[in-house]
Amino acid sequence: MMRQQVQKLAFELQVRGLMNVQFAVKNNEVYLIEVNPRAARTVPFVSKATGVPLAKVAARVMAGKSLAEQGVTKEVIPPYYSVKEVVLPFNKFPGVDPLLGPEMRSTGEVMGVGRTFAEAFAKAQLGSNSTMKKHGRALLSVREGDKERVVDLAAKLLKQGFELDATHGTAIVLGEAGINPRLVNKVHEGRPHIQDRIKNGEYTYIINTTSGRRAIEDSRVIRRKCAAI
């Protein structure tokens, strides 16, 4: 569907050359954020992934040369997967909240290529210095809307060999599903609390989701401490 929308936009706007389109997808609803008749940082990534020099092809189109004259007559679909991942240097900026939003936060990008999506994704994570550990202890503390889905995630972590901690509300949901994590205190519930355990380096992964301005602000310290470790 998005492919068709991009084609319609290009024809309707009569764009010659490159065009940057940004979409957002939520709950199977597609939202068009912006359309720009210019190149974007995605161009070198797609060129590398497909082997097609898109910038050169587009420049010649803008100069009046057709795609057919350049030998570009069909879409190139490689027999492999390519994943682009951002580099987020939050550990270099103490005190900065690593909560992501629409603002540009990355200082670079890396690319992973593999025979499967999983292989390409793993390579991209390694390239961005995000090592993927296979064991340890994970902390789960999620908002109300995510508590149904956290059960499946917890089961997968257990199967992988992880030990689990959870804050009170999340622990109740997991317990009802037959999963019994170690209960960890929030800051106002007494020590040792969640910040103490993060500072002690007890966690391999922390899954924390929040909603609402107050909750997001309350979890800011957790995010900062994680980024600083």
mmCIF file of C-alpha atoms in Angstrom:
data_model
loop_
_atom_site.group_PDB
_atom_site.id
_atom_site.type_symbol
_atom_site.label_atom_id
_atom_site.label_comp_id
_atom_site.label_asym_id
_atom_site.label_seq_id
_atom_site.Cartn_x
_atom_site.Cartn_y
_atom_site.Cartn_z
ATOM 1 C CA MET A 1 0.000 0.000 0.000
ATOM 2 C CA MET A 2 2.769 2.454 0.892
ATOM 3 C CA ARG A 3 4.557 1.635 -2.346
ATOM 4 C CA GLN A 4 1.440 2.586 -4.309
ATOM 5 C CA GLN A 5 1.021 5.779 -2.302
ATOM 6 C CA VAL A 6 4.592 6.836 -3.067
ATOM 7 C CA GLN A 7 4.068 6.227 -6.774
ATOM 8 C CA LYS A 8 0.867 8.283 -6.786
ATOM 9 C CA LEU A 9 2.581 11.116 -4.895
ATOM 10 C CA ALA A 10 5.496 11.180 -7.338
ATOM 11 C CA PHE A 11 3.230 11.321 -10.386
ATOM 12 C CA GLU A 12 0.864 13.862 -8.866
ATOM 13 C CA LEU A 13 3.697 16.156 -7.741
ATOM 14 C CA GLN A 14 5.545 15.575 -11.031
ATOM 15 C CA VAL A 15 8.828 14.944 -9.261
ATOM 16 C CA ARG A 16 11.871 14.288 -11.421
ATOM 17 C CA GLY A 17 14.737 12.702 -9.542
ATOM 18 C CA LEU A 18 14.697 11.669 -5.915
ATOM 19 C CA MET A 19 11.837 12.095 -3.474
ATOM 20 C CA ASN A 20 11.890 11.493 0.267
ATOM 21 C CA VAL A 21 8.655 10.206 1.828
ATOM 22 C CA GLN A 22 8.200 9.511 5.533
ATOM 23 C CA PHE A 23 5.406 7.341 6.901
ATOM 24 C CA ALA A 24 4.346 6.353 10.397
ATOM 25 C CA VAL A 25 2.393 3.160 11.051
ATOM 26 C CA LYS A 26 0.342 2.531 14.190
ATOM 27 C CA ASN A 27 -2.344 -0.095 14.743
ATOM 28 C CA ASN A 28 -2.334 -0.900 11.012
ATOM 29 C CA GLU A 29 -3.093 2.748 10.211
ATOM 30 C CA VAL A 30 -0.635 4.441 7.829
ATOM 31 C CA TYR A 31 0.100 8.141 8.328
ATOM 32 C CA LEU A 32 1.962 10.327 5.851
ATOM 33 C CA ILE A 33 4.345 12.609 7.756
ATOM 34 C CA GLU A 34 6.089 14.509 4.990
ATOM 35 C CA VAL A 35 7.112 14.474 1.334
ATOM 36 C CA ASN A 36 10.266 16.227 0.149
ATOM 37 C CA PRO A 37 11.550 16.424 -3.471
ATOM 38 C CA ARG A 38 15.151 15.836 -2.377
ATOM 39 C CA ALA A 39 17.628 13.146 -1.482
ATOM 40 C CA ALA A 40 17.842 11.761 2.058
ATOM 41 C CA ARG A 41 20.322 9.718 4.050
ATOM 42 C CA THR A 42 18.442 6.603 2.994
ATOM 43 C CA VAL A 43 19.748 6.978 -0.578
ATOM 44 C CA PRO A 44 23.303 5.668 0.050
ATOM 45 C CA PHE A 45 21.857 2.837 2.141
ATOM 46 C CA VAL A 46 19.480 1.719 -0.627
ATOM 47 C CA SER A 47 22.245 2.133 -3.219
ATOM 48 C CA LYS A 48 24.546 -0.082 -1.163
ATOM 49 C CA ALA A 49 21.781 -2.635 -0.580
ATOM 50 C CA THR A 50 20.745 -2.914 -4.242
ATOM 51 C CA GLY A 51 23.944 -2.066 -6.097
ATOM 52 C CA VAL A 52 22.156 0.696 -8.027
ATOM 53 C CA PRO A 53 23.864 4.156 -7.944
ATOM 54 C CA LEU A 54 20.640 6.016 -7.223
ATOM 55 C CA ALA A 55 22.182 9.481 -6.874
ATOM 56 C CA LYS A 56 23.809 9.188 -10.301
ATOM 57 C CA VAL A 57 20.649 7.782 -11.905
ATOM 58 C CA ALA A 58 18.487 10.518 -10.367
ATOM 59 C CA ALA A 59 20.867 13.289 -11.421
ATOM 60 C CA ARG A 60 20.737 12.087 -15.019
ATOM 61 C CA VAL A 61 16.921 11.907 -14.876
ATOM 62 C CA MET A 62 16.857 15.526 -13.704
ATOM 63 C CA ALA A 63 19.122 16.384 -16.662
ATOM 64 C CA GLY A 64 16.621 14.857 -19.084
ATOM 65 C CA LYS A 65 17.803 11.270 -19.485
ATOM 66 C CA SER A 66 15.155 8.581 -19.037
ATOM 67 C CA LEU A 67 15.483 5.499 -16.848
ATOM 68 C CA ALA A 68 15.259 3.283 -19.938
ATOM 69 C CA GLU A 69 18.173 5.129 -21.536
ATOM 70 C CA GLN A 70 20.206 4.348 -18.421
ATOM 71 C CA GLY A 71 19.297 0.665 -18.459
ATOM 72 C CA VAL A 72 17.113 0.925 -15.359
ATOM 73 C CA THR A 73 14.005 -0.929 -16.501
ATOM 74 C CA LYS A 74 12.916 -2.896 -13.438
ATOM 75 C CA GLU A 75 13.152 -2.799 -9.674
ATOM 76 C CA VAL A 76 16.152 -4.570 -8.171
ATOM 77 C CA ILE A 77 15.135 -6.961 -5.380
ATOM 78 C CA PRO A 78 18.299 -8.509 -3.853
ATOM 79 C CA PRO A 79 18.265 -12.136 -2.610
ATOM 80 C CA TYR A 80 19.217 -10.965 0.889
ATOM 81 C CA TYR A 81 18.096 -8.587 3.634
ATOM 82 C CA SER A 82 19.625 -5.235 4.586
ATOM 83 C CA VAL A 83 18.964 -3.412 7.864
ATOM 84 C CA LYS A 84 19.940 0.167 8.743
ATOM 85 C CA GLU A 85 20.478 0.940 12.424
ATOM 86 C CA VAL A 86 21.164 4.242 14.158
ATOM 87 C CA VAL A 87 24.043 4.944 16.521
ATOM 88 C CA LEU A 88 22.804 6.650 19.683
ATOM 89 C CA PRO A 89 25.700 7.917 21.850
ATOM 90 C CA PHE A 90 23.726 8.521 25.057
ATOM 91 C CA ASN A 91 26.574 7.151 27.161
ATOM 92 C CA LYS A 92 28.705 10.062 25.926
ATOM 93 C CA PHE A 93 26.256 12.655 27.271
ATOM 94 C CA PRO A 94 25.633 12.126 30.996
ATOM 95 C CA GLY A 95 22.299 13.467 32.181
ATOM 96 C CA VAL A 96 20.598 13.370 28.764
ATOM 97 C CA ASP A 97 17.277 11.529 28.755
ATOM 98 C CA PRO A 98 17.548 8.707 26.167
ATOM 99 C CA LEU A 99 13.794 8.688 25.561
ATOM 100 C CA LEU A 100 13.321 8.740 21.787
ATOM 101 C CA GLY A 101 10.982 11.149 20.021
ATOM 102 C CA PRO A 102 10.659 12.800 16.622
ATOM 103 C CA GLU A 103 13.871 14.787 17.103
ATOM 104 C CA MET A 104 17.128 13.693 15.463
ATOM 105 C CA ARG A 105 19.215 12.001 18.171
ATOM 106 C CA SER A 106 21.635 9.757 16.282
ATOM 107 C CA THR A 107 25.194 10.637 15.319
ATOM 108 C CA GLY A 108 25.593 7.979 12.665
ATOM 109 C CA GLU A 109 24.208 4.838 11.084
ATOM 110 C CA VAL A 110 25.426 1.322 10.351
ATOM 111 C CA MET A 111 24.228 -1.399 7.987
ATOM 112 C CA GLY A 112 23.786 -5.131 8.415
ATOM 113 C CA VAL A 113 23.347 -7.593 5.528
ATOM 114 C CA GLY A 114 22.258 -11.204 5.893
ATOM 115 C CA ARG A 115 20.514 -14.144 4.281
ATOM 116 C CA THR A 116 17.606 -13.681 6.691
ATOM 117 C CA PHE A 117 16.116 -10.621 8.398
ATOM 118 C CA ALA A 118 17.282 -11.953 11.778
ATOM 119 C CA GLU A 119 20.882 -12.262 10.574
ATOM 120 C CA ALA A 120 20.872 -8.782 9.031
ATOM 121 C CA PHE A 121 19.306 -7.283 12.167
ATOM 122 C CA ALA A 122 21.856 -8.971 14.440
ATOM 123 C CA LYS A 123 24.742 -7.682 12.318
ATOM 124 C CA ALA A 124 23.311 -4.169 12.417
ATOM 125 C CA GLN A 125 23.089 -4.341 16.219
ATOM 126 C CA LEU A 126 26.695 -5.486 16.455
ATOM 127 C CA GLY A 127 27.759 -2.706 14.118
ATOM 128 C CA SER A 128 26.103 -0.105 16.343
ATOM 129 C CA ASN A 129 27.881 -1.587 19.377
ATOM 130 C CA SER A 130 24.623 -2.958 20.766
ATOM 131 C CA THR A 131 25.745 -6.377 21.889
ATOM 132 C CA MET A 132 22.961 -8.935 22.185
ATOM 133 C CA LYS A 133 23.442 -11.019 25.311
ATOM 134 C CA LYS A 134 21.804 -14.431 25.601
ATOM 135 C CA HIS A 135 21.603 -14.797 29.366
ATOM 136 C CA GLY A 136 21.537 -12.796 32.571
ATOM 137 C CA ARG A 137 18.758 -10.998 34.453
ATOM 138 C CA ALA A 138 16.017 -8.860 32.907
ATOM 139 C CA LEU A 139 13.809 -6.291 34.613
ATOM 140 C CA LEU A 140 10.220 -5.885 33.424
ATOM 141 C CA SER A 141 8.201 -2.817 34.350
ATOM 142 C CA VAL A 142 5.507 -1.921 31.847
ATOM 143 C CA ARG A 143 2.475 0.311 31.543
ATOM 144 C CA GLU A 144 -1.070 -1.021 31.807
ATOM 145 C CA GLY A 145 -1.570 -1.241 28.049
ATOM 146 C CA ASP A 146 1.488 -3.505 27.633
ATOM 147 C CA LYS A 147 0.844 -5.955 30.467
ATOM 148 C CA GLU A 148 -0.930 -8.474 28.273
ATOM 149 C CA ARG A 149 1.960 -8.579 25.814
ATOM 150 C CA VAL A 150 4.666 -8.675 28.492
ATOM 151 C CA VAL A 151 3.661 -12.239 29.413
ATOM 152 C CA ASP A 152 4.789 -13.570 26.035
ATOM 153 C CA LEU A 153 8.030 -11.588 26.258
ATOM 154 C CA ALA A 154 8.735 -12.916 29.759
ATOM 155 C CA ALA A 155 8.133 -16.494 28.610
ATOM 156 C CA LYS A 156 10.617 -16.052 25.768
ATOM 157 C CA LEU A 157 13.239 -14.591 28.120
ATOM 158 C CA LEU A 158 12.812 -17.513 30.511
ATOM 159 C CA LYS A 159 13.172 -19.977 27.646
ATOM 160 C CA GLN A 160 16.376 -18.202 26.660
ATOM 161 C CA GLY A 161 17.722 -18.723 30.178
ATOM 162 C CA PHE A 162 17.175 -15.286 31.725
ATOM 163 C CA GLU A 163 16.214 -14.673 35.336
ATOM 164 C CA LEU A 164 13.412 -12.148 35.753
ATOM 165 C CA ASP A 165 12.657 -9.210 38.026
ATOM 166 C CA ALA A 166 9.478 -7.152 37.885
ATOM 167 C CA THR A 167 7.885 -4.211 39.636
ATOM 168 C CA HIS A 168 4.689 -4.844 41.613
ATOM 169 C CA GLY A 169 2.008 -4.341 38.942
ATOM 170 C CA THR A 170 3.911 -6.246 36.265
ATOM 171 C CA ALA A 171 4.764 -9.043 38.718
ATOM 172 C CA ILE A 172 1.056 -9.585 39.461
ATOM 173 C CA VAL A 173 0.244 -10.029 35.768
ATOM 174 C CA LEU A 174 3.155 -12.423 35.275
ATOM 175 C CA GLY A 175 2.191 -14.390 38.376
ATOM 176 C CA GLU A 176 -1.333 -14.869 37.074
ATOM 177 C CA ALA A 177 0.224 -16.385 33.941
ATOM 178 C CA GLY A 178 2.337 -18.804 35.984
ATOM 179 C CA ILE A 179 5.577 -16.805 35.774
ATOM 180 C CA ASN A 180 7.108 -15.846 39.117
ATOM 181 C CA PRO A 181 9.718 -13.073 38.837
ATOM 182 C CA ARG A 182 11.662 -11.622 41.745
ATOM 183 C CA LEU A 183 9.805 -8.561 43.024
ATOM 184 C CA VAL A 184 11.796 -5.326 42.897
ATOM 185 C CA ASN A 185 10.843 -2.155 44.746
ATOM 186 C CA LYS A 186 10.198 1.161 43.132
ATOM 187 C CA VAL A 187 12.104 4.058 44.692
ATOM 188 C CA HIS A 188 9.309 5.067 47.064
ATOM 189 C CA GLU A 189 8.825 1.458 48.244
ATOM 190 C CA GLY A 190 12.117 1.156 50.103
ATOM 191 C CA ARG A 191 15.618 -0.173 49.546
ATOM 192 C CA PRO A 192 17.068 -1.973 47.787
ATOM 193 C CA HIS A 193 14.998 -0.403 45.035
ATOM 194 C CA ILE A 194 15.123 -0.371 41.272
ATOM 195 C CA GLN A 195 17.776 2.352 41.017
ATOM 196 C CA ASP A 196 20.042 0.525 43.460
ATOM 197 C CA ARG A 197 19.880 -2.658 41.411
ATOM 198 C CA ILE A 198 20.547 -0.800 38.163
ATOM 199 C CA LYS A 199 23.529 0.979 39.708
ATOM 200 C CA ASN A 200 24.874 -2.379 40.930
ATOM 201 C CA GLY A 201 24.798 -3.660 37.346
ATOM 202 C CA GLU A 202 22.350 -6.478 38.057
ATOM 203 C CA TYR A 203 20.465 -6.262 34.772
ATOM 204 C CA THR A 204 21.318 -7.386 31.285
ATOM 205 C CA TYR A 205 18.109 -5.947 29.855
ATOM 206 C CA ILE A 206 15.477 -3.554 31.168
ATOM 207 C CA ILE A 207 12.053 -3.424 29.533
ATOM 208 C CA ASN A 208 10.316 -0.296 30.784
ATOM 209 C CA THR A 209 7.322 1.330 29.098
ATOM 210 C CA THR A 210 5.435 4.342 30.382
ATOM 211 C CA SER A 211 2.522 6.530 29.361
ATOM 212 C CA GLY A 212 1.438 9.920 30.560
ATOM 213 C CA ARG A 213 3.609 12.915 31.358
ATOM 214 C CA ARG A 214 3.992 12.056 35.067
ATOM 215 C CA ALA A 215 5.019 8.444 34.464
ATOM 216 C CA ILE A 216 7.477 9.416 31.736
ATOM 217 C CA GLU A 217 9.052 11.973 34.039
ATOM 218 C CA ASP A 218 9.202 9.487 36.944
ATOM 219 C CA SER A 219 11.071 6.937 34.807
ATOM 220 C CA ARG A 220 13.588 9.477 33.516
ATOM 221 C CA VAL A 221 16.103 8.555 36.231
ATOM 222 C CA ILE A 222 15.858 4.870 35.289
ATOM 223 C CA ARG A 223 16.657 5.661 31.662
ATOM 224 C CA ARG A 224 19.569 7.913 32.604
ATOM 225 C CA LYS A 225 21.110 5.313 34.904
ATOM 226 C CA CYS A 226 20.788 2.636 32.222
ATOM 227 C CA ALA A 227 22.514 4.844 29.649
ATOM 228 C CA ALA A 228 25.333 5.633 32.080
ATOM 229 C CA ILE A 229 26.197 1.971 32.749
#
